[in-house]
Short mmCIF file of N, CA and C in Angstrom, two decimals:
data_model
loop_
_atom_site.label_atom_id
_atom_site.label_comp_id
_atom_site.label_asym_id
_atom_site.label_seq_id
_atom_site.Cartn_x
_atom_site.Cartn_y
_atom_site.Cartn_z
N MET A 1 -157.69 96.10 -5.85
CA MET A 1 -157.04 94.85 -6.21
C MET A 1 -157.90 93.64 -5.82
N THR A 2 -158.52 93.66 -4.67
CA THR A 2 -159.37 92.58 -4.21
C THR A 2 -160.57 92.40 -5.12
N LEU A 3 -161.12 93.51 -5.60
CA LEU A 3 -162.26 93.44 -6.51
C LEU A 3 -161.86 92.75 -7.81
N LYS A 4 -160.67 93.01 -8.31
CA LYS A 4 -160.18 92.36 -9.53
C LYS A 4 -160.05 90.85 -9.32
N LYS A 5 -159.53 90.45 -8.17
CA LYS A 5 -159.39 89.03 -7.87
C LYS A 5 -160.75 88.35 -7.77
N LEU A 6 -161.68 89.03 -7.11
CA LEU A 6 -163.03 88.48 -6.99
C LEU A 6 -163.69 88.33 -8.36
N LEU A 7 -163.54 89.36 -9.19
CA LEU A 7 -164.11 89.32 -10.53
C LEU A 7 -163.47 88.20 -11.36
N LEU A 8 -162.18 88.05 -11.28
CA LEU A 8 -161.48 86.98 -12.00
C LEU A 8 -161.94 85.62 -11.51
N THR A 9 -162.05 85.43 -10.20
CA THR A 9 -162.52 84.17 -9.64
C THR A 9 -163.94 83.87 -10.09
N PHE A 10 -164.80 84.88 -10.05
CA PHE A 10 -166.17 84.71 -10.50
C PHE A 10 -166.22 84.29 -11.97
N ASN A 11 -165.43 84.94 -12.80
CA ASN A 11 -165.40 84.61 -14.24
C ASN A 11 -164.92 83.19 -14.48
N ILE A 12 -163.94 82.77 -13.75
CA ILE A 12 -163.42 81.40 -13.90
C ILE A 12 -164.50 80.39 -13.51
N ILE A 13 -165.16 80.62 -12.38
CA ILE A 13 -166.22 79.72 -11.93
C ILE A 13 -167.37 79.72 -12.92
N LEU A 14 -167.77 80.88 -13.39
CA LEU A 14 -168.85 80.99 -14.37
C LEU A 14 -168.49 80.24 -15.65
N PHE A 15 -167.27 80.42 -16.14
CA PHE A 15 -166.83 79.72 -17.35
C PHE A 15 -166.88 78.21 -17.16
N TYR A 16 -166.43 77.73 -16.00
CA TYR A 16 -166.45 76.29 -15.72
C TYR A 16 -167.87 75.74 -15.79
N PHE A 17 -168.81 76.40 -15.11
CA PHE A 17 -170.18 75.92 -15.09
C PHE A 17 -170.84 76.00 -16.45
N LEU A 18 -170.60 77.08 -17.17
CA LEU A 18 -171.19 77.21 -18.51
C LEU A 18 -170.63 76.17 -19.47
N SER A 19 -169.33 75.90 -19.39
CA SER A 19 -168.75 74.90 -20.29
C SER A 19 -169.26 73.51 -19.96
N THR A 20 -169.48 73.21 -18.69
CA THR A 20 -170.02 71.91 -18.29
C THR A 20 -171.44 71.75 -18.83
N VAL A 21 -172.26 72.78 -18.72
CA VAL A 21 -173.63 72.72 -19.22
C VAL A 21 -173.63 72.52 -20.73
N VAL A 22 -172.79 73.23 -21.45
CA VAL A 22 -172.72 73.11 -22.90
C VAL A 22 -172.27 71.70 -23.28
N LEU A 23 -171.26 71.17 -22.60
CA LEU A 23 -170.77 69.84 -22.92
C LEU A 23 -171.83 68.77 -22.65
N LYS A 24 -172.53 68.87 -21.54
CA LYS A 24 -173.57 67.88 -21.25
C LYS A 24 -174.69 67.96 -22.26
N ALA A 25 -174.89 69.13 -22.86
CA ALA A 25 -175.92 69.29 -23.88
C ALA A 25 -175.56 68.51 -25.14
N ASP A 26 -174.29 68.15 -25.31
CA ASP A 26 -173.86 67.39 -26.49
C ASP A 26 -174.31 65.93 -26.43
N LEU A 27 -174.74 65.45 -25.28
CA LEU A 27 -175.21 64.08 -25.18
C LEU A 27 -176.57 63.96 -25.88
N ILE A 28 -176.76 62.83 -26.53
CA ILE A 28 -178.01 62.56 -27.24
C ILE A 28 -179.03 62.06 -26.23
N THR A 29 -180.25 62.54 -26.34
CA THR A 29 -181.32 62.08 -25.47
C THR A 29 -182.29 61.22 -26.28
N PRO A 30 -182.99 60.32 -25.62
CA PRO A 30 -183.93 59.45 -26.34
C PRO A 30 -185.02 60.25 -27.07
N LYS A 31 -185.31 59.77 -28.28
CA LYS A 31 -186.39 60.32 -29.10
C LYS A 31 -187.06 59.13 -29.78
N SER A 32 -188.35 59.24 -30.03
CA SER A 32 -189.08 58.14 -30.65
C SER A 32 -188.60 57.86 -32.08
N SER A 33 -187.92 58.80 -32.69
CA SER A 33 -187.43 58.62 -34.07
C SER A 33 -186.15 57.79 -34.14
N ILE A 34 -185.51 57.54 -32.99
CA ILE A 34 -184.25 56.76 -32.97
C ILE A 34 -184.60 55.28 -32.97
N LYS A 35 -184.11 54.57 -33.96
CA LYS A 35 -184.41 53.15 -34.14
C LYS A 35 -183.60 52.28 -33.16
N PRO A 36 -184.06 51.04 -32.92
CA PRO A 36 -183.39 50.17 -31.93
C PRO A 36 -181.88 50.03 -32.14
N LYS A 37 -181.46 49.73 -33.35
CA LYS A 37 -180.02 49.54 -33.60
C LYS A 37 -179.26 50.84 -33.37
N GLU A 38 -179.89 51.97 -33.68
CA GLU A 38 -179.24 53.27 -33.47
C GLU A 38 -179.02 53.55 -31.99
N VAL A 39 -179.95 53.09 -31.14
CA VAL A 39 -179.78 53.26 -29.69
C VAL A 39 -178.48 52.60 -29.26
N ILE A 40 -178.27 51.38 -29.70
CA ILE A 40 -177.07 50.64 -29.31
C ILE A 40 -175.83 51.28 -29.91
N GLU A 41 -175.92 51.75 -31.14
CA GLU A 41 -174.79 52.44 -31.77
C GLU A 41 -174.43 53.70 -30.99
N ILE A 42 -175.42 54.45 -30.55
CA ILE A 42 -175.18 55.66 -29.76
C ILE A 42 -174.48 55.29 -28.45
N GLN A 43 -174.96 54.25 -27.79
CA GLN A 43 -174.37 53.83 -26.52
C GLN A 43 -172.93 53.34 -26.72
N LEU A 44 -172.72 52.49 -27.71
CA LEU A 44 -171.38 51.94 -27.93
C LEU A 44 -170.39 53.01 -28.38
N THR A 45 -170.83 53.91 -29.22
CA THR A 45 -169.93 54.98 -29.65
C THR A 45 -169.55 55.87 -28.47
N GLY A 46 -170.52 56.12 -27.59
CA GLY A 46 -170.21 56.88 -26.38
C GLY A 46 -169.18 56.17 -25.53
N LEU A 47 -169.36 54.88 -25.31
CA LEU A 47 -168.42 54.11 -24.49
C LEU A 47 -167.05 54.01 -25.16
N MET A 48 -167.05 53.94 -26.48
CA MET A 48 -165.80 53.86 -27.24
C MET A 48 -164.96 55.13 -27.05
N LYS A 49 -165.64 56.24 -26.85
CA LYS A 49 -164.98 57.54 -26.68
C LYS A 49 -165.41 58.12 -25.33
N ASN A 50 -165.21 57.35 -24.29
CA ASN A 50 -165.82 57.63 -22.99
C ASN A 50 -165.59 59.03 -22.46
N ASP A 51 -164.41 59.57 -22.59
CA ASP A 51 -164.11 60.88 -22.01
C ASP A 51 -164.08 62.00 -23.04
N ASN A 52 -164.68 61.78 -24.21
CA ASN A 52 -164.61 62.77 -25.30
C ASN A 52 -165.15 64.14 -24.92
N PHE A 53 -166.33 64.20 -24.36
CA PHE A 53 -166.94 65.50 -24.04
C PHE A 53 -166.58 65.95 -22.63
N PHE A 54 -166.59 65.03 -21.70
CA PHE A 54 -166.20 65.26 -20.31
C PHE A 54 -165.97 63.90 -19.69
N LYS A 55 -165.40 63.85 -18.49
CA LYS A 55 -165.09 62.57 -17.86
C LYS A 55 -166.36 61.71 -17.76
N ASP A 56 -166.27 60.51 -18.29
CA ASP A 56 -167.36 59.53 -18.28
C ASP A 56 -168.59 59.96 -19.08
N SER A 57 -168.40 60.83 -20.05
CA SER A 57 -169.54 61.24 -20.89
C SER A 57 -170.13 60.04 -21.63
N GLY A 58 -169.30 59.07 -22.02
CA GLY A 58 -169.81 57.88 -22.70
C GLY A 58 -170.69 57.03 -21.80
N ILE A 59 -170.30 56.92 -20.55
CA ILE A 59 -171.13 56.17 -19.60
C ILE A 59 -172.44 56.91 -19.38
N GLU A 60 -172.38 58.23 -19.27
CA GLU A 60 -173.62 59.00 -19.10
C GLU A 60 -174.49 58.91 -20.35
N GLN A 61 -173.85 58.86 -21.52
CA GLN A 61 -174.62 58.71 -22.76
C GLN A 61 -175.36 57.37 -22.74
N THR A 62 -174.69 56.34 -22.31
CA THR A 62 -175.29 55.02 -22.21
C THR A 62 -176.44 55.03 -21.21
N TRP A 63 -176.24 55.70 -20.09
CA TRP A 63 -177.26 55.83 -19.04
C TRP A 63 -178.51 56.52 -19.58
N ASN A 64 -178.34 57.51 -20.46
CA ASN A 64 -179.49 58.23 -21.02
C ASN A 64 -180.46 57.28 -21.73
N PHE A 65 -179.94 56.19 -22.30
CA PHE A 65 -180.77 55.26 -23.06
C PHE A 65 -181.09 53.99 -22.28
N ALA A 66 -180.83 53.98 -20.99
CA ALA A 66 -181.21 52.83 -20.16
C ALA A 66 -182.69 52.95 -19.80
N HIS A 67 -183.39 51.86 -19.93
CA HIS A 67 -184.82 51.80 -19.58
C HIS A 67 -184.99 52.09 -18.09
N PRO A 68 -186.03 52.81 -17.68
CA PRO A 68 -186.23 53.09 -16.25
C PRO A 68 -186.21 51.84 -15.37
N GLU A 69 -186.75 50.73 -15.85
CA GLU A 69 -186.69 49.48 -15.06
C GLU A 69 -185.25 49.00 -14.91
N ASN A 70 -184.45 49.18 -15.95
CA ASN A 70 -183.04 48.82 -15.89
C ASN A 70 -182.31 49.72 -14.89
N LYS A 71 -182.66 51.00 -14.89
CA LYS A 71 -182.04 51.94 -13.95
C LYS A 71 -182.36 51.56 -12.51
N LYS A 72 -183.56 51.02 -12.27
CA LYS A 72 -183.92 50.57 -10.92
C LYS A 72 -182.98 49.45 -10.47
N ASN A 73 -182.63 48.56 -11.41
CA ASN A 73 -181.76 47.43 -11.08
C ASN A 73 -180.31 47.84 -10.89
N THR A 74 -179.85 48.81 -11.66
CA THR A 74 -178.44 49.21 -11.57
C THR A 74 -178.20 50.26 -10.51
N GLY A 75 -179.25 50.91 -10.06
CA GLY A 75 -179.09 51.97 -9.08
C GLY A 75 -178.87 53.30 -9.77
N PRO A 76 -178.57 54.35 -9.01
CA PRO A 76 -178.37 55.67 -9.61
C PRO A 76 -177.09 55.73 -10.46
N LEU A 77 -176.92 56.83 -11.17
CA LEU A 77 -175.80 56.98 -12.11
C LEU A 77 -174.43 56.64 -11.50
N PRO A 78 -174.09 57.10 -10.30
CA PRO A 78 -172.77 56.72 -9.75
C PRO A 78 -172.59 55.20 -9.64
N ASN A 79 -173.64 54.48 -9.28
CA ASN A 79 -173.56 53.01 -9.22
C ASN A 79 -173.37 52.44 -10.62
N PHE A 80 -174.09 53.00 -11.60
CA PHE A 80 -173.97 52.54 -12.99
C PHE A 80 -172.54 52.75 -13.49
N LYS A 81 -171.95 53.88 -13.17
CA LYS A 81 -170.55 54.15 -13.56
C LYS A 81 -169.63 53.10 -12.97
N GLN A 82 -169.83 52.79 -11.68
CA GLN A 82 -169.01 51.76 -11.02
C GLN A 82 -169.18 50.41 -11.70
N MET A 83 -170.42 50.08 -12.06
CA MET A 83 -170.69 48.80 -12.69
C MET A 83 -169.97 48.71 -14.05
N ILE A 84 -170.07 49.76 -14.85
CA ILE A 84 -169.44 49.74 -16.18
C ILE A 84 -167.91 49.67 -16.05
N LYS A 85 -167.36 50.31 -15.04
CA LYS A 85 -165.91 50.30 -14.85
C LYS A 85 -165.42 49.03 -14.15
N GLY A 86 -166.36 48.20 -13.68
CA GLY A 86 -165.99 46.96 -12.98
C GLY A 86 -165.55 45.88 -13.96
N ARG A 87 -165.17 44.74 -13.41
CA ARG A 87 -164.61 43.64 -14.21
C ARG A 87 -165.53 43.18 -15.35
N SER A 88 -166.83 43.17 -15.10
CA SER A 88 -167.75 42.60 -16.09
C SER A 88 -167.87 43.41 -17.37
N TYR A 89 -167.79 44.74 -17.27
CA TYR A 89 -168.06 45.57 -18.44
C TYR A 89 -166.95 46.55 -18.81
N GLN A 90 -165.84 46.53 -18.09
CA GLN A 90 -164.78 47.51 -18.33
C GLN A 90 -164.22 47.46 -19.75
N MET A 91 -164.33 46.32 -20.43
CA MET A 91 -163.81 46.21 -21.79
C MET A 91 -164.59 47.08 -22.78
N LEU A 92 -165.78 47.53 -22.39
CA LEU A 92 -166.57 48.41 -23.25
C LEU A 92 -165.98 49.83 -23.31
N ILE A 93 -165.32 50.23 -22.22
CA ILE A 93 -164.78 51.58 -22.16
C ILE A 93 -163.57 51.69 -23.08
N ASN A 94 -163.63 52.66 -23.96
CA ASN A 94 -162.55 52.94 -24.92
C ASN A 94 -162.21 51.74 -25.80
N HIS A 95 -163.21 50.92 -26.12
CA HIS A 95 -162.96 49.78 -27.00
C HIS A 95 -162.57 50.28 -28.40
N VAL A 96 -161.97 49.40 -29.19
CA VAL A 96 -161.42 49.76 -30.50
C VAL A 96 -162.49 49.76 -31.59
N SER A 97 -163.34 48.73 -31.59
CA SER A 97 -164.39 48.63 -32.62
C SER A 97 -165.54 47.78 -32.10
N HIS A 98 -166.65 47.84 -32.84
CA HIS A 98 -167.81 47.02 -32.47
C HIS A 98 -168.65 46.72 -33.71
N THR A 99 -169.38 45.61 -33.63
CA THR A 99 -170.37 45.28 -34.65
C THR A 99 -171.68 44.97 -33.93
N ILE A 100 -172.78 45.30 -34.60
CA ILE A 100 -174.11 45.11 -34.03
C ILE A 100 -174.93 44.33 -35.05
N THR A 101 -175.42 43.16 -34.66
CA THR A 101 -176.20 42.32 -35.56
C THR A 101 -177.54 41.98 -34.91
N GLU A 102 -178.63 42.30 -35.59
CA GLU A 102 -179.95 41.98 -35.04
C GLU A 102 -180.16 40.48 -35.07
N VAL A 103 -180.69 39.93 -33.96
CA VAL A 103 -180.97 38.50 -33.90
C VAL A 103 -182.46 38.21 -33.75
N GLY A 104 -183.25 39.24 -33.47
CA GLY A 104 -184.69 39.06 -33.37
C GLY A 104 -185.35 40.36 -32.98
N SER A 105 -186.63 40.50 -33.38
CA SER A 105 -187.34 41.73 -33.02
C SER A 105 -188.84 41.58 -33.20
N SER A 106 -189.55 42.50 -32.59
CA SER A 106 -191.00 42.66 -32.78
C SER A 106 -191.25 44.16 -32.76
N ASP A 107 -192.49 44.54 -32.67
CA ASP A 107 -192.77 45.98 -32.61
C ASP A 107 -192.52 46.56 -31.22
N LYS A 108 -192.21 45.68 -30.22
CA LYS A 108 -192.00 46.15 -28.85
C LYS A 108 -190.59 45.88 -28.30
N TRP A 109 -189.84 45.01 -28.95
CA TRP A 109 -188.50 44.67 -28.47
C TRP A 109 -187.60 44.32 -29.65
N ALA A 110 -186.31 44.41 -29.41
CA ALA A 110 -185.32 43.97 -30.40
C ALA A 110 -184.09 43.49 -29.65
N GLN A 111 -183.51 42.41 -30.17
CA GLN A 111 -182.33 41.86 -29.53
C GLN A 111 -181.20 41.80 -30.55
N PHE A 112 -180.00 42.10 -30.07
CA PHE A 112 -178.84 42.18 -30.94
C PHE A 112 -177.66 41.42 -30.35
N GLU A 113 -176.82 40.92 -31.25
CA GLU A 113 -175.52 40.39 -30.84
C GLU A 113 -174.53 41.51 -31.07
N VAL A 114 -173.80 41.86 -30.03
CA VAL A 114 -172.79 42.91 -30.12
C VAL A 114 -171.43 42.27 -29.89
N ILE A 115 -170.52 42.53 -30.79
CA ILE A 115 -169.14 42.05 -30.62
C ILE A 115 -168.24 43.27 -30.59
N ILE A 116 -167.45 43.36 -29.53
CA ILE A 116 -166.51 44.47 -29.42
C ILE A 116 -165.09 43.93 -29.41
N LEU A 117 -164.18 44.75 -29.90
CA LEU A 117 -162.75 44.48 -29.81
C LEU A 117 -162.21 45.46 -28.79
N ASP A 118 -161.70 44.93 -27.68
CA ASP A 118 -161.23 45.82 -26.61
C ASP A 118 -159.81 46.32 -26.89
N GLN A 119 -159.30 47.15 -26.01
CA GLN A 119 -157.97 47.74 -26.19
C GLN A 119 -156.86 46.70 -26.17
N ASN A 120 -157.12 45.54 -25.58
CA ASN A 120 -156.13 44.46 -25.53
C ASN A 120 -156.24 43.52 -26.73
N LYS A 121 -157.04 43.93 -27.72
CA LYS A 121 -157.24 43.16 -28.96
C LYS A 121 -157.93 41.82 -28.69
N ILE A 122 -158.84 41.80 -27.71
CA ILE A 122 -159.64 40.62 -27.40
C ILE A 122 -161.09 40.92 -27.75
N TYR A 123 -161.73 39.97 -28.44
CA TYR A 123 -163.13 40.12 -28.81
C TYR A 123 -164.02 39.63 -27.68
N HIS A 124 -165.15 40.32 -27.50
CA HIS A 124 -166.14 39.95 -26.50
C HIS A 124 -167.52 40.04 -27.15
N LYS A 125 -168.38 39.08 -26.82
CA LYS A 125 -169.74 39.07 -27.36
C LYS A 125 -170.73 39.37 -26.24
N PHE A 126 -171.74 40.18 -26.58
CA PHE A 126 -172.83 40.52 -25.66
C PHE A 126 -174.16 40.29 -26.36
N ASN A 127 -175.17 39.96 -25.58
CA ASN A 127 -176.56 40.03 -26.05
C ASN A 127 -177.11 41.33 -25.49
N TRP A 128 -177.67 42.15 -26.37
CA TRP A 128 -178.10 43.50 -25.99
C TRP A 128 -179.56 43.63 -26.40
N GLN A 129 -180.42 43.97 -25.46
CA GLN A 129 -181.85 44.06 -25.77
C GLN A 129 -182.38 45.46 -25.50
N VAL A 130 -183.21 45.93 -26.41
CA VAL A 130 -183.91 47.20 -26.22
C VAL A 130 -185.41 46.95 -26.32
N GLU A 131 -186.15 47.79 -25.63
CA GLU A 131 -187.62 47.71 -25.68
C GLU A 131 -188.19 49.09 -25.88
N LYS A 132 -189.35 49.12 -26.52
CA LYS A 132 -190.06 50.39 -26.70
C LYS A 132 -190.77 50.74 -25.39
N TYR A 133 -190.53 51.94 -24.91
CA TYR A 133 -191.16 52.40 -23.68
C TYR A 133 -192.60 52.77 -23.98
N THR A 134 -193.54 52.21 -23.22
CA THR A 134 -194.96 52.39 -23.56
C THR A 134 -195.73 53.30 -22.60
N MET A 135 -195.12 53.67 -21.50
CA MET A 135 -195.82 54.53 -20.52
C MET A 135 -195.87 55.97 -21.05
N ASP A 136 -196.85 56.71 -20.57
CA ASP A 136 -196.95 58.12 -20.94
C ASP A 136 -195.77 58.90 -20.37
N GLY A 137 -195.43 59.99 -21.03
CA GLY A 137 -194.34 60.84 -20.57
C GLY A 137 -193.33 61.09 -21.67
N PRO A 138 -192.22 61.73 -21.34
CA PRO A 138 -191.24 62.12 -22.36
C PRO A 138 -190.55 60.93 -23.04
N LEU A 139 -190.56 59.76 -22.43
CA LEU A 139 -189.91 58.59 -23.03
C LEU A 139 -190.86 57.73 -23.85
N LYS A 140 -192.12 58.09 -23.91
CA LYS A 140 -193.10 57.28 -24.63
C LYS A 140 -192.63 57.02 -26.06
N ASP A 141 -192.69 55.74 -26.46
CA ASP A 141 -192.31 55.25 -27.79
C ASP A 141 -190.82 55.34 -28.10
N CYS A 142 -190.00 55.58 -27.07
CA CYS A 142 -188.54 55.57 -27.26
C CYS A 142 -188.02 54.16 -27.03
N TRP A 143 -187.01 53.78 -27.79
CA TRP A 143 -186.34 52.51 -27.61
C TRP A 143 -185.26 52.70 -26.56
N LEU A 144 -185.26 51.81 -25.54
CA LEU A 144 -184.34 51.92 -24.41
C LEU A 144 -183.78 50.55 -24.07
N THR A 145 -182.57 50.53 -23.59
CA THR A 145 -181.90 49.27 -23.25
C THR A 145 -182.50 48.67 -21.97
N THR A 146 -182.90 47.40 -22.08
CA THR A 146 -183.44 46.69 -20.92
C THR A 146 -182.50 45.61 -20.40
N MET A 147 -181.55 45.19 -21.24
CA MET A 147 -180.67 44.10 -20.81
C MET A 147 -179.40 44.07 -21.65
N VAL A 148 -178.28 43.89 -20.96
CA VAL A 148 -177.00 43.60 -21.60
C VAL A 148 -176.42 42.41 -20.85
N SER A 149 -176.14 41.34 -21.57
CA SER A 149 -175.62 40.12 -20.94
C SER A 149 -174.20 40.34 -20.43
N SER A 150 -173.76 39.40 -19.65
CA SER A 150 -172.34 39.36 -19.29
C SER A 150 -171.56 39.07 -20.57
N PRO A 151 -170.34 39.56 -20.66
CA PRO A 151 -169.57 39.33 -21.89
C PRO A 151 -169.10 37.88 -22.00
N ILE A 152 -169.02 37.44 -23.23
CA ILE A 152 -168.45 36.13 -23.54
C ILE A 152 -167.15 36.39 -24.30
N PRO A 153 -165.99 36.07 -23.68
CA PRO A 153 -164.72 36.31 -24.39
C PRO A 153 -164.62 35.39 -25.61
N LEU A 154 -164.24 35.96 -26.74
CA LEU A 154 -164.12 35.18 -27.98
C LEU A 154 -162.67 34.96 -28.40
N GLY A 155 -161.75 35.49 -27.64
CA GLY A 155 -160.35 35.28 -27.95
C GLY A 155 -159.69 36.49 -28.58
N SER A 156 -158.42 36.34 -28.83
CA SER A 156 -157.58 37.43 -29.32
C SER A 156 -157.72 37.62 -30.81
N SER A 157 -157.47 38.83 -31.27
CA SER A 157 -157.52 39.12 -32.70
C SER A 157 -156.17 38.85 -33.36
N ILE A 158 -155.17 38.50 -32.56
CA ILE A 158 -153.83 38.25 -33.13
C ILE A 158 -153.54 36.76 -33.17
#
């Protein structure tokens, strides 16, 4: 009887770890073929459906496309999660809709105006900037987020 319990416990633990690995594999990773606007679309869609794959998968998806210099400023992933869930950026989590409009670009950077409609039906505007990573390594030539402004409330949709 004890062997059956041990085997059942082992199977449950194994299933949990395997399902977590499979779910994390569903996150998109940076590739040089992903265009600047697509980077922001991937990040915003993740935040819009924050817990779709696993708890905070949208925040982790956003983190995947953060520029290494940006990650230095925000700290490790747990700090980034806290920042996104804080007052300044919480409206991004599970927002209703978003629009992305390019406002300027070069071959090394692109800047966009992002407008989101949050769950409370309030619009917020952000300036969102991505840059092409130029250092050697797996991120070379990938577009990554270097800056997201504080939100500017634009008022209610009603």
